XYZ file of C-alpha atoms in Angstrom:
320
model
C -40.714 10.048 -11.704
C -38.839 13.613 -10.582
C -41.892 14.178 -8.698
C -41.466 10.703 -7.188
C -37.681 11.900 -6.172
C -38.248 15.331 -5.240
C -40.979 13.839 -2.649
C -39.084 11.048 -1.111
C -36.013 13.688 -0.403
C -38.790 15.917 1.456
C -39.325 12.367 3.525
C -35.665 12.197 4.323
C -35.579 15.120 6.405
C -37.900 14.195 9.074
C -36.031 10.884 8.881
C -33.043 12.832 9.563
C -33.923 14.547 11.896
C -34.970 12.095 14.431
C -31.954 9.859 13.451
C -29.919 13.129 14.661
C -31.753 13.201 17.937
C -30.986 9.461 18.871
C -27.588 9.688 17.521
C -26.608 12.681 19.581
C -28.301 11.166 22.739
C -26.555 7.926 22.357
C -23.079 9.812 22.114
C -23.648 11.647 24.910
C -24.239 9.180 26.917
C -21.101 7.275 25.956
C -19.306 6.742 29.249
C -16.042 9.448 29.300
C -15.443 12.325 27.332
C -13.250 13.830 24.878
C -10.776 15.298 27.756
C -10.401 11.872 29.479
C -7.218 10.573 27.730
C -5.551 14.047 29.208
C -5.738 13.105 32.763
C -2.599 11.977 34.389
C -1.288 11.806 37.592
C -0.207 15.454 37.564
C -2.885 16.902 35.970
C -4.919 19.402 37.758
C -9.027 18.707 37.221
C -9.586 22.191 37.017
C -7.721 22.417 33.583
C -10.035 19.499 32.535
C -13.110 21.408 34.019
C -11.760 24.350 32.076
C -11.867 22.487 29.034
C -15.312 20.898 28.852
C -16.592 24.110 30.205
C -14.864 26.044 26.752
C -15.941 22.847 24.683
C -19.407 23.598 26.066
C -19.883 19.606 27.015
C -21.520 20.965 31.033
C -24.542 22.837 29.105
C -27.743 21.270 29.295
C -28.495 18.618 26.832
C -31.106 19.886 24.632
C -29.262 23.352 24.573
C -26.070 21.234 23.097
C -28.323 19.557 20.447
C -29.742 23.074 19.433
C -26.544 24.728 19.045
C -24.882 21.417 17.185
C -28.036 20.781 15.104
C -28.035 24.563 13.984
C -24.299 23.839 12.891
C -24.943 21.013 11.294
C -27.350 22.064 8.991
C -24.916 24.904 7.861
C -22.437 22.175 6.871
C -19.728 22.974 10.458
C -19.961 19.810 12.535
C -17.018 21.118 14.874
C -14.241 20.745 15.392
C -12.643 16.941 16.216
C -10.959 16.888 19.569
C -8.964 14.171 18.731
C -6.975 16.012 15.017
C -7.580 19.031 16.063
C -9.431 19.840 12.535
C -12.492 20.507 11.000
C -14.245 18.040 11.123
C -16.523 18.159 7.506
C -12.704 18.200 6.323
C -11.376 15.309 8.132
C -14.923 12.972 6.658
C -14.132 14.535 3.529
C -10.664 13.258 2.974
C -11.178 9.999 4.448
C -14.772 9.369 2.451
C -12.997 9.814 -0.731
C -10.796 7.721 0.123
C -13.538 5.089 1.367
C -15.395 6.142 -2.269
C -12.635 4.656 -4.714
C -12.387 1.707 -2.005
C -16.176 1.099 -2.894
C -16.026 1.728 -6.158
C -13.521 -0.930 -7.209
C -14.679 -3.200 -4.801
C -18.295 -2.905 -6.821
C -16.402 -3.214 -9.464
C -14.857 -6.579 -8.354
C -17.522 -7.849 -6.924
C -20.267 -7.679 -9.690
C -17.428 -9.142 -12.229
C -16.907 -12.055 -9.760
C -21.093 -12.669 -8.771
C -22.262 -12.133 -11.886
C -20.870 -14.914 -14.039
C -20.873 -17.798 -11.493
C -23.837 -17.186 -10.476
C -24.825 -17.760 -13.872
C -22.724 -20.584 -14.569
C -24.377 -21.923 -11.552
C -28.052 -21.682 -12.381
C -27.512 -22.650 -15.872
C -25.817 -25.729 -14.958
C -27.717 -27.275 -12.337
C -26.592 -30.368 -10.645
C -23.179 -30.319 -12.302
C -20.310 -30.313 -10.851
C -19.569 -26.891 -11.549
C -22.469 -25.805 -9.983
C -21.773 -27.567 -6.675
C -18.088 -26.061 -6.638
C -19.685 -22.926 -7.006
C -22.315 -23.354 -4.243
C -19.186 -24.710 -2.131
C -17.445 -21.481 -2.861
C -19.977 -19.670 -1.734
C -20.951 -21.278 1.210
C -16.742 -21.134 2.326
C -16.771 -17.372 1.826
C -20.252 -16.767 3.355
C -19.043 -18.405 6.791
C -15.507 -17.128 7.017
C -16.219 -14.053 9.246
C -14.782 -10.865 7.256
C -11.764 -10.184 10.063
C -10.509 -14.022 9.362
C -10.016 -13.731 5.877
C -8.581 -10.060 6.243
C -5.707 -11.022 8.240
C -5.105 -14.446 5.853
C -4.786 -12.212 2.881
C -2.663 -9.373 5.000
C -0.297 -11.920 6.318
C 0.041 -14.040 3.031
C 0.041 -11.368 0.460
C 1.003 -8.304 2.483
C 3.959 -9.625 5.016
C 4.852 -12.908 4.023
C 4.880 -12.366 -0.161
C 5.103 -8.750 0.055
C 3.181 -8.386 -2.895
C 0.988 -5.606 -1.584
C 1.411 -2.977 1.029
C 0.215 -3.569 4.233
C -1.140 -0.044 5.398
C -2.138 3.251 4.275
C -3.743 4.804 1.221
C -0.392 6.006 -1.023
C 3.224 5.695 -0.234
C 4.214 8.938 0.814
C 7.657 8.777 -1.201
C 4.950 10.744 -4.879
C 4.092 13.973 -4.930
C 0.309 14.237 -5.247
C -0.939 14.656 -9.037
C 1.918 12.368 -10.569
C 1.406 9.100 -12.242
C 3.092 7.209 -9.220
C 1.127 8.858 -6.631
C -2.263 7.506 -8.559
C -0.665 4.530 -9.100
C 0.040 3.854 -5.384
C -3.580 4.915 -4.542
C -4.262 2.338 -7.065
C -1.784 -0.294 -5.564
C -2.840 -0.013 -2.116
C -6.437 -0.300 -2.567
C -6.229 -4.022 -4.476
C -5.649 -6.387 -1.394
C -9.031 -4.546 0.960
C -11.051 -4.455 -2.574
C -10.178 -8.421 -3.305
C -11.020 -9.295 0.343
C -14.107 -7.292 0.489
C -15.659 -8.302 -2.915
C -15.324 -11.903 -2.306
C -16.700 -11.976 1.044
C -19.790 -10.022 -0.708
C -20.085 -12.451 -3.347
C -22.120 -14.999 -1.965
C -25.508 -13.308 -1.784
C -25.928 -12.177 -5.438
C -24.688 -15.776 -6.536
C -27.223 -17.468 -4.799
C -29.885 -15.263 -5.607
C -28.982 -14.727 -8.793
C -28.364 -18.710 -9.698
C -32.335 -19.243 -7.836
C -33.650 -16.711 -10.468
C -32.362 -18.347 -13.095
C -33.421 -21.991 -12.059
C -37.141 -20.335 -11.429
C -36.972 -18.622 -15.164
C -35.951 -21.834 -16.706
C -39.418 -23.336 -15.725
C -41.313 -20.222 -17.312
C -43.928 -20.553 -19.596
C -42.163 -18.089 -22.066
C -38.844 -19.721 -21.835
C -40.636 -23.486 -22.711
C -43.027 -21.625 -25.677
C -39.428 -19.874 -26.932
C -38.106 -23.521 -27.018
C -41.102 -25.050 -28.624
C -40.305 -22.200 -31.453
C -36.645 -23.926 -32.094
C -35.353 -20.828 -30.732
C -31.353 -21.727 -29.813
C -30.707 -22.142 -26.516
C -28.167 -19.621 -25.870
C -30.686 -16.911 -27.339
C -33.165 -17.758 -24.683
C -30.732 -17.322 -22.119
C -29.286 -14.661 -23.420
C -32.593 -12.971 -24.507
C -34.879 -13.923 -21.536
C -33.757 -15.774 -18.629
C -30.282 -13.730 -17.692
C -32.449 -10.363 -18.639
C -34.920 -11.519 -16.434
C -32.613 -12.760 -13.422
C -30.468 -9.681 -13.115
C -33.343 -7.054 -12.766
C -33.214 -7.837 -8.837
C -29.272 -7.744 -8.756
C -29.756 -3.986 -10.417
C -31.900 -3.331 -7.570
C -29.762 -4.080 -5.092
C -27.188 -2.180 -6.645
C -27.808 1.254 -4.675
C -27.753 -0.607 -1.300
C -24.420 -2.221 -2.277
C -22.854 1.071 -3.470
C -24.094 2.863 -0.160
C -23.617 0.431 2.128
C -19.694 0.270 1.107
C -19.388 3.776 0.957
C -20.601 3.474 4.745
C -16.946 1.739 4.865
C -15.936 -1.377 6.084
C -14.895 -1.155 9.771
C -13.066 -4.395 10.146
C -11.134 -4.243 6.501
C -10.470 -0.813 6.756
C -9.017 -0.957 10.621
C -7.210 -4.244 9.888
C -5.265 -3.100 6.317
C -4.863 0.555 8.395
C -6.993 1.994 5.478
C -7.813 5.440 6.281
C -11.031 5.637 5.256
C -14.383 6.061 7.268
C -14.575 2.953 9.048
C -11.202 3.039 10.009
C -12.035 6.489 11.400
C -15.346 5.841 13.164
C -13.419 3.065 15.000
C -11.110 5.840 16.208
C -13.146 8.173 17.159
C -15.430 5.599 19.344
C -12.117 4.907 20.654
C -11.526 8.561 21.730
C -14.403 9.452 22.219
C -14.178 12.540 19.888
C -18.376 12.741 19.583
C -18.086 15.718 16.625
C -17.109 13.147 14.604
C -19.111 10.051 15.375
C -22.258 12.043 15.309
C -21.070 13.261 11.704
C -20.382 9.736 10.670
C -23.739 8.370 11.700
C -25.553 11.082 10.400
C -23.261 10.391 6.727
C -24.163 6.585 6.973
C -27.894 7.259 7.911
C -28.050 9.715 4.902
C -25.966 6.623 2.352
C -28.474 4.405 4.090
C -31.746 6.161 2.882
C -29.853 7.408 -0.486
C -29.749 3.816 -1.165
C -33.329 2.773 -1.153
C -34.311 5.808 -3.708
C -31.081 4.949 -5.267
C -32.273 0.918 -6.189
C -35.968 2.401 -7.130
C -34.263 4.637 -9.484
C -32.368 2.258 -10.950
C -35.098 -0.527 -11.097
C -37.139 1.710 -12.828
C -34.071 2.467 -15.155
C -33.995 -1.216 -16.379
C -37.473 -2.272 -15.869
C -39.866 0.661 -17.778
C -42.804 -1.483 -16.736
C -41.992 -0.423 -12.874
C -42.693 3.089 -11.585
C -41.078 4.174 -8.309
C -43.895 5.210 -5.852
């Protein structure tokens, strides 16, 4: 299997590489620049000339690739025009703070799927079941910026039970037990909105699986043995049924860690999505072009991630 892994990194460059090439293209050819927001009535052009001329945005394309490409492969995307920092820095901060938004929204989401989805497929035609499938047909077709500003509004301004922007009250010193706590606090509200609009997927799937493995030869032979009930299930069928769900884990993890554009920007979480939006916005391209290559990466990451871990549950599959 670690020659498996070691191989399908080698294929990832390539990938990368022409994902770089359209990415940096596409920026480019954004309409504006990173100097636009500067002019005002009494500003002279030649200071903007000055500018993209230092910034090196009037060289030839392909000699702008070369020199960011050659950067970028020694870790220094630039600098961002926008914060006036470095700009693996300014990801860095803001993609941890996008990882512990992931990771308890995983978290969440799994310990909300998993058990009605369950409930569902092992109680078919109930009514349980059909409150379930209501559930997630509700969630499934509220778009995710509808349901971000119900909870913000309810829970954030009207009951003030949560704060309404930002990553930690700024009132703790980082490294004491309220700072953490605040982290904590402020990520509940984005995580509960974002895991229950991801629920309805593994439900559905995972409640089909279950009706299909009821119907199995092995589960009617394990009932002909007066095997209990709730052993087969919990022996065969709900075994059975989640290997998919643990495949799908990697793409869940990466694709949150991409971060959330609309829950991020509308709870002012500053995490990646919020910043992506911001820099499109600007028009800072050192940072969009680090961001897409970062969610391009998360992207492929994800597919050897879910082979991994299929293989992981499932000896009888090999990754290939």
């Amino acid at each position: 299997m670690w020659k498996t892994i070691v191989r399908r990194l080698f294929i990832m460059i390539p990938q990368l590489f022409v994902l770089s090439i359209i990415i940096f293209i596409l920026a480019k050819f954004m309409p504006g620049d990173p100097f636009t927001g500067l002019i005002t009535p009494e500003t002279d052009p030649a200071r903007i000339e000055e500018l993209s001329e230092k910034a090196g945005l009037n060289d030839p394309l392909y000699v702008q690739y070369v020199r960011w490409i050659g950067n970028a492969i020694q870790g220094d995307f630039g600098i961002s025009y926008t914060f006036k920092r470095d700009v693996g820095e300014l990801v860095g901060e803001r993609a941890l703070n996008t990882f512990w938004l992931s990771l308890f929204s995983v978290i969440l989401l799994y310990f909300i799927a998993i058990p009605l989805g369950i409930l569902a497929g092992r109680y078919q035609h109930s009514r349980l079941e059909k409150s379930i499938v209501l559930y997630s047909f509700i969630t499934y077709a509220i778009p995710t910026f509808v349901l971000s500003l119900v909870f913000l509004y309810l829970f954030g301004f009207k009951l003030e039970w949560f704060p309404t922007s930002g990553s930690v009250d700024i009132r703790y010193d980082e490294g004491t037990f309220g700072y953490y706590w605040s982290k904590f606090y402020h990520i509940i509200l984005p995580a509960i909105t974002y895991a229950l609009l991801g629920t309805t997927g593994i439900i559905q799937y995972l409640r089909s699986e279950i009706i299909d493995a009821k119907a199995m030869d092995y589960v009617r032979t394990a009932r002909s043995k007066g095997i209990p009930m709730r052993i087969v299930y919990s022996k065969h069928i709900f075994r059975n049924s989640l290997l998919p769900i643990a495949a799908f884990l990697g793409f869940t993890i990466t694709g949150l860690l991409g971060g959330s554009i609309f829950i991020e920007t509308i709870f002012g979480y500053p995490g990646m999505g919020q910043l992506f939006v911001s820099s499109i916005n600007s028009r800072d391209y050192s940072v969009i072009t680090a961001l897409v290559m970062l969610f391009g990466f998360l992207t492929l990451l994800g597919s050897l991630l879910s082979d991994i871990i299929m293989s992981i549950v499932d000896p009888r599959i090999r990754i290939e």
